[in-house]
Every structure is written in C-alpha cells, then in structure tokens.
Tab-separated table of C-alpha atoms in Angstrom:
chain	number	residue	atom	x	y	z
H	1	MET	CA	148.295	88.614	-47.044
H	2	VAL	CA	145.035	87.130	-48.233
H	3	ILE	CA	142.094	86.430	-45.929
H	4	PRO	CA	142.034	83.095	-44.106
H	5	PRO	CA	139.665	80.525	-45.815
H	6	ARG	CA	136.862	80.699	-43.150
H	7	THR	CA	136.493	84.474	-43.313
H	8	THR	CA	136.461	84.447	-47.052
H	9	ARG	CA	133.755	81.941	-46.840
H	10	SER	CA	131.672	84.299	-43.820
H	11	ARG	CA	131.755	87.350	-46.028
H	12	LEU	CA	130.408	85.226	-48.975
H	13	TRP	CA	127.556	84.056	-46.831
H	14	ALA	CA	126.947	87.688	-45.823
H	15	ARG	CA	126.974	88.955	-49.416
H	16	SER	CA	124.836	86.274	-50.889
H	17	ALA	CA	122.417	86.820	-47.701
H	18	LEU	CA	122.116	90.807	-48.821
H	19	LEU	CA	121.780	89.891	-52.609
H	20	ALA	CA	118.841	87.422	-52.015
H	21	THR	CA	117.241	89.863	-49.813
H	22	ALA	CA	117.416	92.266	-52.953
H	23	LEU	CA	116.234	90.016	-55.427
H	24	THR	CA	113.265	88.846	-53.140
H	25	GLY	CA	111.849	92.576	-52.966
H	26	ALA	CA	113.550	94.564	-50.753
H	27	LEU	CA	113.870	97.755	-53.372
H	28	LEU	CA	111.171	99.240	-51.581
H	29	THR	CA	111.330	102.467	-49.432
H	30	PRO	CA	114.617	103.587	-47.652
H	31	HIS	CA	114.483	102.460	-43.934
H	32	ALA	CA	113.392	104.775	-41.277
H	33	ALA	CA	116.778	106.074	-39.599
H	34	ALA	CA	117.713	104.391	-36.214
H	35	ALA	CA	116.949	106.429	-32.771
H	36	PRO	CA	119.707	108.309	-31.102
H	37	GLY	CA	122.098	105.666	-29.642
H	38	ASP	CA	120.657	102.622	-31.657
H	39	GLN	CA	124.152	101.866	-33.047
H	40	GLY	CA	123.007	98.677	-34.787
H	41	ALA	CA	124.803	95.637	-34.808
H	42	VAL	CA	127.482	94.860	-37.582
H	43	PRO	CA	127.048	91.879	-39.967
H	44	PRO	CA	129.839	89.406	-39.228
H	45	GLY	CA	131.708	88.508	-42.689
H	46	THR	CA	131.172	91.935	-44.144
H	47	PRO	CA	133.884	94.413	-44.857
H	48	VAL	CA	133.099	96.453	-41.303
H	49	GLY	CA	132.419	92.866	-39.809
H	50	ILE	CA	136.232	91.772	-40.643
H	51	ASN	CA	138.233	94.889	-40.575
H	52	GLY	CA	136.535	96.589	-37.568
H	53	ARG	CA	137.037	100.175	-36.726
H	54	LEU	CA	139.765	101.623	-39.254
H	55	ALA	CA	142.739	103.921	-38.492
H	56	VAL	CA	145.427	105.484	-40.314
H	57	CYS	CA	149.045	104.157	-39.707
H	58	GLY	CA	151.802	106.169	-41.498
H	59	THR	CA	150.508	106.581	-45.009
H	60	LYS	CA	147.920	103.480	-45.317
H	61	LEU	CA	144.621	103.058	-43.971
H	62	CYS	CA	144.852	99.837	-41.825
H	63	ASN	CA	142.262	97.592	-40.010
H	64	GLN	CA	141.450	96.350	-36.653
H	65	TYR	CA	144.690	94.220	-37.031
H	66	GLY	CA	146.920	96.927	-37.689
H	67	LYS	CA	147.324	95.932	-41.349
H	68	PRO	CA	146.955	97.879	-44.429
H	69	ILE	CA	143.609	97.819	-46.595
H	70	GLN	CA	142.113	99.228	-49.559
H	71	LEU	CA	138.328	100.086	-49.583
H	72	ARG	CA	136.556	100.237	-53.147
H	73	GLY	CA	133.253	101.318	-53.407
H	74	MET	CA	130.671	104.343	-54.782
H	75	SER	CA	129.655	107.818	-53.938
H	76	SER	CA	126.138	109.050	-54.034
H	77	HIS	CA	125.101	111.637	-56.180
H	78	GLY	CA	123.797	114.528	-54.615
H	79	THR	CA	120.889	113.796	-51.973
H	80	GLN	CA	118.965	116.723	-52.653
H	81	TRP	CA	118.367	115.096	-56.406
H	82	TYR	CA	118.754	111.394	-56.186
H	83	PRO	CA	117.675	110.047	-52.665
H	84	GLN	CA	115.546	107.868	-54.969
H	85	CYS	CA	118.217	105.966	-55.755
H	86	LEU	CA	119.254	105.018	-52.409
H	87	THR	CA	116.987	102.587	-51.159
H	88	SER	CA	116.654	99.200	-49.436
H	89	GLY	CA	117.176	97.351	-53.047
H	90	SER	CA	119.891	99.577	-54.497
H	91	LEU	CA	121.881	99.329	-51.342
H	92	ASP	CA	121.428	95.865	-50.726
H	93	ALA	CA	122.919	95.305	-54.594
H	94	LEU	CA	125.384	97.897	-53.626
H	95	ALA	CA	126.712	95.347	-50.718
H	96	GLY	CA	125.394	92.025	-51.888
H	97	ASP	CA	125.614	91.962	-55.565
H	98	TRP	CA	128.641	94.620	-56.293
H	99	ASN	CA	130.157	93.609	-53.388
H	100	ALA	CA	131.435	96.768	-52.487
H	101	ASP	CA	133.113	98.239	-48.617
H	102	VAL	CA	131.918	101.855	-48.782
H	103	LEU	CA	129.404	104.006	-49.446
H	104	ARG	CA	130.062	108.040	-49.821
H	105	VAL	CA	127.047	109.975	-48.468
H	106	SER	CA	127.177	113.355	-50.661
H	107	THR	CA	125.308	115.860	-48.774
H	108	TYR	CA	125.552	119.216	-50.943
H	109	VAL	CA	126.000	122.317	-49.125
H	110	GLN	CA	124.630	124.640	-51.865
H	111	GLU	CA	122.540	123.840	-54.856
H	112	GLY	CA	119.482	123.175	-52.850
H	113	GLY	CA	121.256	121.074	-50.385
H	114	TYR	CA	121.873	121.401	-47.024
H	115	GLU	CA	121.786	125.225	-46.632
H	116	THR	CA	117.866	124.830	-47.708
H	117	ASP	CA	117.031	122.780	-45.062
H	118	PRO	CA	119.467	121.456	-42.647
H	119	ARG	CA	116.854	119.295	-40.347
H	120	LYS	CA	115.889	117.482	-43.866
H	121	PHE	CA	119.430	116.631	-45.120
H	122	THR	CA	120.891	115.896	-41.860
H	123	ASP	CA	118.304	113.274	-41.328
H	124	LEU	CA	118.705	111.630	-44.680
H	125	ALA	CA	122.318	111.536	-43.989
H	126	HIS	CA	121.810	109.564	-40.744
H	127	ARG	CA	119.324	107.460	-42.540
H	128	LEU	CA	121.813	106.479	-44.851
H	129	ILE	CA	124.668	105.987	-42.534
H	130	GLU	CA	122.380	103.483	-40.662
H	131	ASP	CA	121.652	101.716	-43.764
H	132	ALA	CA	125.143	101.262	-44.555
H	133	THR	CA	126.025	99.891	-40.948
H	134	SER	CA	123.222	97.465	-41.149
H	135	ARG	CA	124.931	96.166	-44.364
H	136	GLY	CA	128.565	96.085	-43.092
H	137	LEU	CA	129.478	98.758	-45.313
H	138	TYR	CA	131.637	101.843	-44.159
H	139	VAL	CA	130.433	105.050	-44.808
H	140	ILE	CA	131.962	108.667	-46.098
H	141	VAL	CA	130.321	111.146	-44.382
H	142	ASP	CA	130.549	113.984	-47.172
H	143	TRP	CA	130.407	117.530	-46.613
H	144	HIS	CA	130.105	118.419	-50.251
H	145	MET	CA	130.967	122.045	-50.220
H	146	LEU	CA	131.956	123.228	-54.428
H	147	SER	CA	130.819	126.515	-54.807
H	148	PRO	CA	131.818	129.126	-53.193
H	149	GLY	CA	135.206	127.080	-52.983
H	150	ASP	CA	136.361	128.717	-49.740
H	151	PRO	CA	135.368	125.996	-47.074
H	152	HIS	CA	135.339	128.741	-44.385
H	153	PHE	CA	132.211	130.237	-45.902
H	154	ASN	CA	129.805	127.300	-44.605
H	155	LEU	CA	132.084	127.108	-41.564
H	156	ALA	CA	129.258	127.295	-39.083
H	157	ARG	CA	127.010	125.026	-41.147
H	158	ALA	CA	130.084	122.537	-41.094
H	159	ARG	CA	130.097	122.962	-37.168
H	160	ALA	CA	126.540	122.541	-36.901
H	161	PHE	CA	126.294	119.674	-39.301
H	162	PHE	CA	129.091	117.489	-37.971
H	163	THR	CA	128.319	118.076	-34.275
H	164	GLU	CA	125.401	116.274	-34.766
H	165	ILE	CA	126.501	113.449	-36.909
H	166	ALA	CA	129.696	112.647	-34.461
H	167	ASN	CA	127.145	112.732	-31.705
H	168	ARG	CA	124.420	110.282	-33.463
H	169	HIS	CA	127.319	107.752	-34.775
H	170	LYS	CA	130.285	108.260	-32.590
H	171	ASP	CA	130.237	104.582	-31.182
H	172	LYS	CA	129.986	103.125	-34.816
H	173	PRO	CA	133.198	101.330	-36.027
H	174	ASN	CA	132.341	102.305	-39.642
H	175	VAL	CA	132.396	106.330	-39.942
H	176	LEU	CA	134.950	108.370	-41.866
H	177	TYR	CA	134.152	112.061	-42.017
H	178	GLU	CA	135.096	113.767	-44.963
H	179	ILE	CA	135.153	117.519	-44.240
H	180	ALA	CA	135.296	119.564	-47.143
H	181	ASN	CA	134.455	118.090	-50.629
H	182	GLU	CA	136.183	120.427	-53.213
H	183	PRO	CA	137.840	123.404	-52.000
H	184	SER	CA	138.995	125.786	-54.884
H	185	GLY	CA	140.471	129.285	-55.556
H	186	VAL	CA	142.296	129.497	-52.028
H	187	SER	CA	145.293	128.541	-50.635
H	188	TRP	CA	146.227	125.318	-48.969
H	189	SER	CA	146.814	127.304	-45.885
H	190	THR	CA	143.217	128.621	-46.140
H	191	ILE	CA	142.365	124.980	-46.193
H	192	LYS	CA	144.430	123.774	-43.301
H	193	SER	CA	143.147	126.483	-41.040
H	194	TYR	CA	139.461	125.400	-41.656
H	195	ALA	CA	140.399	121.607	-41.126
H	196	GLU	CA	142.283	122.683	-38.253
H	197	GLN	CA	138.824	124.291	-36.620
H	198	ILE	CA	136.282	121.406	-37.881
H	199	ILE	CA	138.676	118.406	-37.059
H	200	PRO	CA	138.612	119.392	-33.154
H	201	VAL	CA	134.475	119.865	-33.085
H	202	ILE	CA	134.392	115.652	-34.382
H	203	ARG	CA	137.492	114.985	-32.170
H	204	ASN	CA	135.892	116.258	-28.970
H	205	ILE	CA	132.755	114.019	-29.870
H	206	ASP	CA	134.307	111.077	-31.791
H	207	SER	CA	137.809	110.569	-30.896
H	208	ASP	CA	138.604	107.818	-33.180
H	209	ALA	CA	137.236	107.912	-36.430
H	210	PRO	CA	139.321	108.910	-39.400
H	211	VAL	CA	138.732	112.214	-40.934
H	212	LEU	CA	139.311	113.142	-44.961
H	213	VAL	CA	140.539	116.632	-45.536
H	214	GLY	CA	140.039	118.106	-49.051
H	215	THR	CA	143.164	119.441	-50.777
H	216	ARG	CA	143.715	122.560	-52.930
H	217	ALA	CA	142.148	122.711	-56.318
H	218	TRP	CA	139.112	120.679	-56.389
H	219	SER	CA	141.061	118.252	-54.257
H	220	SER	CA	143.649	117.549	-56.949
H	221	LEU	CA	146.415	118.047	-53.948
H	222	GLY	CA	146.888	121.177	-56.036
H	223	VAL	CA	147.904	120.405	-59.349
H	224	SER	CA	144.807	121.971	-61.246
H	225	GLU	CA	145.935	125.375	-59.943
H	226	GLY	CA	149.741	124.784	-60.616
H	227	ALA	CA	150.964	123.528	-57.295
H	228	ASN	CA	151.866	119.917	-56.074
H	229	GLU	CA	151.902	117.731	-53.315
H	230	ASN	CA	154.666	119.326	-51.765
H	231	GLU	CA	152.620	122.143	-50.086
H	232	VAL	CA	150.756	119.929	-47.983
H	233	ILE	CA	154.022	117.470	-47.281
H	234	GLY	CA	155.968	120.589	-46.021
H	235	ASN	CA	152.811	122.067	-44.201
H	236	PRO	CA	150.551	119.202	-43.000
H	237	VAL	CA	147.347	119.228	-41.068
H	238	ASN	CA	148.059	119.885	-37.202
H	239	ALA	CA	145.817	116.369	-36.526
H	240	ALA	CA	146.297	112.648	-35.986
H	241	ASN	CA	144.601	110.108	-37.734
H	242	ILE	CA	143.683	111.874	-40.988
H	243	MET	CA	143.856	111.249	-44.753
H	244	TYR	CA	144.149	113.986	-47.385
H	245	THR	CA	141.900	113.457	-50.363
H	246	PHE	CA	142.300	113.228	-54.222
H	247	HIS	CA	140.061	113.435	-57.210
H	248	PHE	CA	140.262	112.911	-60.831
H	249	TYR	CA	138.068	112.222	-63.812
H	250	ALA	CA	140.548	109.871	-66.030
H	251	TYR	CA	139.726	111.611	-69.317
H	252	SER	CA	140.819	114.971	-68.122
H	253	HIS	CA	143.496	114.399	-65.517
H	254	ARG	CA	146.486	112.662	-67.177
H	255	ASP	CA	150.051	111.691	-66.112
H	256	GLU	CA	150.557	114.667	-64.028
H	257	TYR	CA	147.876	113.920	-61.780
H	258	LEU	CA	148.488	109.966	-62.155
H	259	ASN	CA	152.271	111.000	-61.247
H	260	THR	CA	151.164	113.351	-58.632
H	261	LEU	CA	148.907	110.617	-56.633
H	262	SER	CA	151.876	108.329	-57.011
H	263	ARG	CA	154.259	110.560	-55.508
H	264	ALA	CA	152.190	111.990	-52.529
H	265	ALA	CA	150.962	108.282	-51.420
H	266	ASP	CA	154.415	107.688	-50.963
H	267	ARG	CA	154.485	110.526	-48.032
H	268	ILE	CA	151.088	111.311	-46.970
H	269	PRO	CA	147.788	108.917	-46.600
H	270	VAL	CA	145.563	109.786	-49.197
H	271	PHE	CA	142.113	108.663	-50.097
H	272	VAL	CA	140.531	109.001	-53.303
H	273	THR	CA	137.004	110.146	-52.425
H	274	GLU	CA	135.830	110.549	-56.089
H	275	PHE	CA	136.515	109.690	-59.407
H	276	GLY	CA	135.264	109.232	-62.762
H	277	THR	CA	136.292	107.121	-66.573
H	278	GLN	CA	135.021	110.394	-68.154
H	279	ASN	CA	135.869	114.067	-67.915
H	280	TYR	CA	135.893	116.457	-65.214
H	281	ALA	CA	132.288	116.942	-65.150
H	282	GLY	CA	131.730	113.407	-65.383
H	283	GLU	CA	130.268	113.092	-68.785
H	284	GLY	CA	131.139	112.639	-72.290
H	285	ALA	CA	133.232	109.361	-73.504
H	286	ASN	CA	134.746	106.997	-70.987
H	287	ASP	CA	138.505	106.434	-71.168
H	288	PHE	CA	138.519	103.002	-69.360
H	289	ALA	CA	142.440	102.281	-70.598
H	290	MET	CA	143.403	105.611	-68.100
H	291	SER	CA	141.127	104.833	-65.793
H	292	GLN	CA	143.075	101.361	-65.636
H	293	ARG	CA	146.454	102.844	-65.059
H	294	TYR	CA	144.882	104.549	-61.568
H	295	LEU	CA	143.243	101.844	-60.561
H	296	ASP	CA	146.623	99.498	-61.223
H	297	LEU	CA	148.682	102.597	-59.046
H	298	MET	CA	145.869	102.546	-56.195
H	299	ALA	CA	145.714	98.622	-56.080
H	300	ALA	CA	149.659	98.191	-55.588
H	301	LYS	CA	149.607	101.329	-53.215
H	302	LYS	CA	146.564	100.574	-51.428
H	303	ILE	CA	144.908	103.590	-51.943
H	304	SER	CA	141.017	103.576	-51.042
H	305	TRP	CA	138.961	104.635	-53.820
H	306	VAL	CA	135.268	105.864	-54.415
H	307	ASN	CA	133.473	106.267	-57.703
H	308	TRP	CA	131.440	109.180	-58.573
H	309	ASN	CA	128.453	108.212	-59.059
H	310	PHE	CA	125.573	105.586	-57.914
H	311	SER	CA	122.734	107.236	-59.422
H	312	ASP	CA	120.451	107.192	-62.725
H	313	ASP	CA	121.542	110.984	-63.983
H	314	GLY	CA	121.849	111.454	-67.490
H	315	ARG	CA	125.360	111.896	-67.733
H	316	SER	CA	127.963	109.065	-68.309
H	317	GLY	CA	129.132	109.190	-65.189
H	318	ALA	CA	126.076	107.767	-63.272
H	319	VAL	CA	126.216	103.928	-63.282
H	320	PHE	CA	122.445	103.496	-63.850
H	321	LYS	CA	120.783	103.748	-67.285
H	322	THR	CA	118.161	106.911	-66.759
H	323	GLY	CA	114.763	105.903	-65.333
H	324	THR	CA	116.204	103.060	-63.499
H	325	CYS	CA	115.581	104.807	-59.839
H	326	ASN	CA	112.209	106.064	-60.482
H	327	ALA	CA	111.201	103.002	-61.521
H	328	GLY	CA	112.454	101.370	-58.619
H	329	GLY	CA	114.893	99.259	-60.235
H	330	PRO	CA	116.232	96.753	-60.845
H	331	TRP	CA	119.222	96.978	-59.300
H	332	THR	CA	121.459	94.005	-59.756
H	333	GLY	CA	123.365	92.370	-62.408
H	334	ILE	CA	124.335	94.415	-65.612
H	335	ALA	CA	120.988	94.928	-67.285
H	336	PRO	CA	120.250	98.391	-65.641
H	337	LEU	CA	124.051	99.525	-65.738
H	338	LYS	CA	125.533	102.225	-68.295
H	339	GLN	CA	129.010	101.222	-69.686
H	340	ALA	CA	130.564	102.816	-67.095
H	341	GLY	CA	128.737	100.975	-64.739
H	342	VAL	CA	129.697	97.854	-66.055
H	343	TRP	CA	132.924	98.708	-66.035
H	344	ILE	CA	133.222	99.912	-62.317
H	345	ARG	CA	130.985	97.060	-61.049
H	346	ASP	CA	133.532	94.333	-62.390
H	347	ARG	CA	136.416	96.226	-60.867
H	348	ILE	CA	134.521	96.819	-57.046
H	349	ARG	CA	133.062	93.245	-56.957
H	350	THR	CA	136.468	91.256	-57.521
H	351	PRO	CA	137.421	89.568	-53.945
H	352	ASP	CA	139.320	91.845	-51.496
H	353	ALA	CA	142.131	90.801	-49.702
H	354	PHE	CA	141.458	91.988	-46.346
H	355	PRO	CA	144.671	90.504	-43.927
H	356	THR	CA	143.485	89.506	-40.390
H	357	GLY	CA	146.570	88.423	-39.042
C-alpha cells in the first residue's frame, strides 16, 4: 500500500525545508542537547511524523497504524573518532537530501569510547538523539561493543548507559535500543542471558520502544562461527517487542549469509543494523551486484536496514571523501561522496511507501 497523496506531499515539503536549511548554511556546529524532559516536536511529514511509535508485529516492524514498514538509513562511525561528521549540516543533508528514515548512533564502548569518559559519550549520544528527533528521523542507540566479544564484560556499563538514555528519552516515539553491536566468541545462550538482564533495565523505564538484540558471531545469526538462525528460533529471548540483528558485508558474505537472512526473516523479527558493500572490514572493492541482491531481498520482506558508515574515514565503506568532515562539508549531492556513498544515497533516497491506513 502506498502513502496517500497528501502524506507524500507533506513529507516532500518537510524534506525540502530541511534541505533548504542545509544549503543556506546550517552545516555549522552541532546542536546543544535539549534539557531532560524536553522531548521536542516531531516535524509532520517526516518518517516519524508519518509512522509514529513503532512496534514489532509478528516478524515485522510496524508503524502506529499496525502496518509493516521498512526503514532505510545510515550508521555513524564511532562517535569518539568522527563527531565532526555529525553536524547540523550533515544531518540536514541526511534527512533532506538523502531522504533517510533512520540514524544509528554508534557509541563504541572500548577503543577510546565510552569506557574512557562515560559522561562525554553519554552526552554526545543525548545530543545526537535530539538532533535526529528534530529532523523526524528514527534513531538507533547502538551500544557498540566489539572486543571483548562477550557482552557481559560491559554489563555494568550497559546498565548505566541505558538507564540514563531511557530516562531522558522515554517519551520520544523514535528511539530504538540496540543493546549489543557484535557479540563474538560466545554462545547464543550467553548473549541471551545478557539480553534478559539489559532489556528489563530499559523496559522498567521505557516500556514501549523496540529493543534490538545482537546475535552470535558478529551479529551473523551464528553463521560466521558455523551455526545458523535455528539456535535463536529454538531459544528466543524471553521478551516482547524485540528484533534480532543481522550484519553483512557483501564482498565477504555470500549466499550462505543471504540465504540465512531470508530464512530467518520468515521466522523471527530481523533488523539489519549494519552492512557494507565491501569486505568484512568495510574496505576494499565494492560488490554492488551482491549488495543489490541483499537490498532486493530486504525490500521484498520489509527488513529495515542501516548502512555503515556516515563518515569520511579513509576506507571505502565511509560515504564521504576524506577531508569532507574537517572542512565542514559540502554535504549535499554526490560531489563529496565516494563510490559507495553515491550508490547507497541513490538507494536510500528513493521514495518510501509508508502505509497509513
């Protein structure tokens, strides 16, 4: 079902207004975070303005009308390295020029991230949630644990982080919580145990927002460690309104991964919270043909996705040419983009078909 004409027009109007802002100089310093309790207004005609609060229904992500939808958008790189890529101008471009639906805010735990300065990185996450909200974007709060691969290693930190994030943003309709980026080297039962300790922390504060649960073997549903989706299907997390995450990098992750995603999406709710067109390190040659096979599958099954990454990192997986962020842009159009950036922007900015009735 397509959007009624009036909804389409209002969304295009809202996107045009954001793009005009970007083109007239708002590529400046990041916005200050709103004070606690200041939830901000959701702009009408934007993805959040149209769809409202989301919920898991069956194996799909559904909008306020109970209709399955697909979100498409971008993930930040680590906020400890590339905050200069997340400015008023770049986020205006993401919303107004790219027509994205969702921003994933990647708060690394190690590698110079949250553990080094919890206050700094929690405040940065607050600010980016507010920035996404003001543009009518959904926002995934990504607890970007990577190494160590056991999420229990950061359990106390995760409790503290998600307690504060949920308390500040519990009344917003656009927040999704991703509680473990890429577990590895541990069993599914270990990851499930972690999830069943962190989800109540969030639910006791924010009872309505979807929670995204990382899966075994770098969120491959176990494939990268010789397993598959059946371990999740046979032993699901004991919680409602959750989805399981799947990550892929098209040059490295071929038909076995694609087929796993296809089978899993018919049995459990899946959200692709990270993917690239390159190898598993987000670098090297792009495989756009394999990437398109994934995108076609996700469109057919309404699997939401987020691409890695919205930065000017030197690797091919970063969408902006190196130096763009330190120069303060430009952000719009294809001139500042690498090859992968041009390709993914074209696929994000095609019209959404959000059903509203």
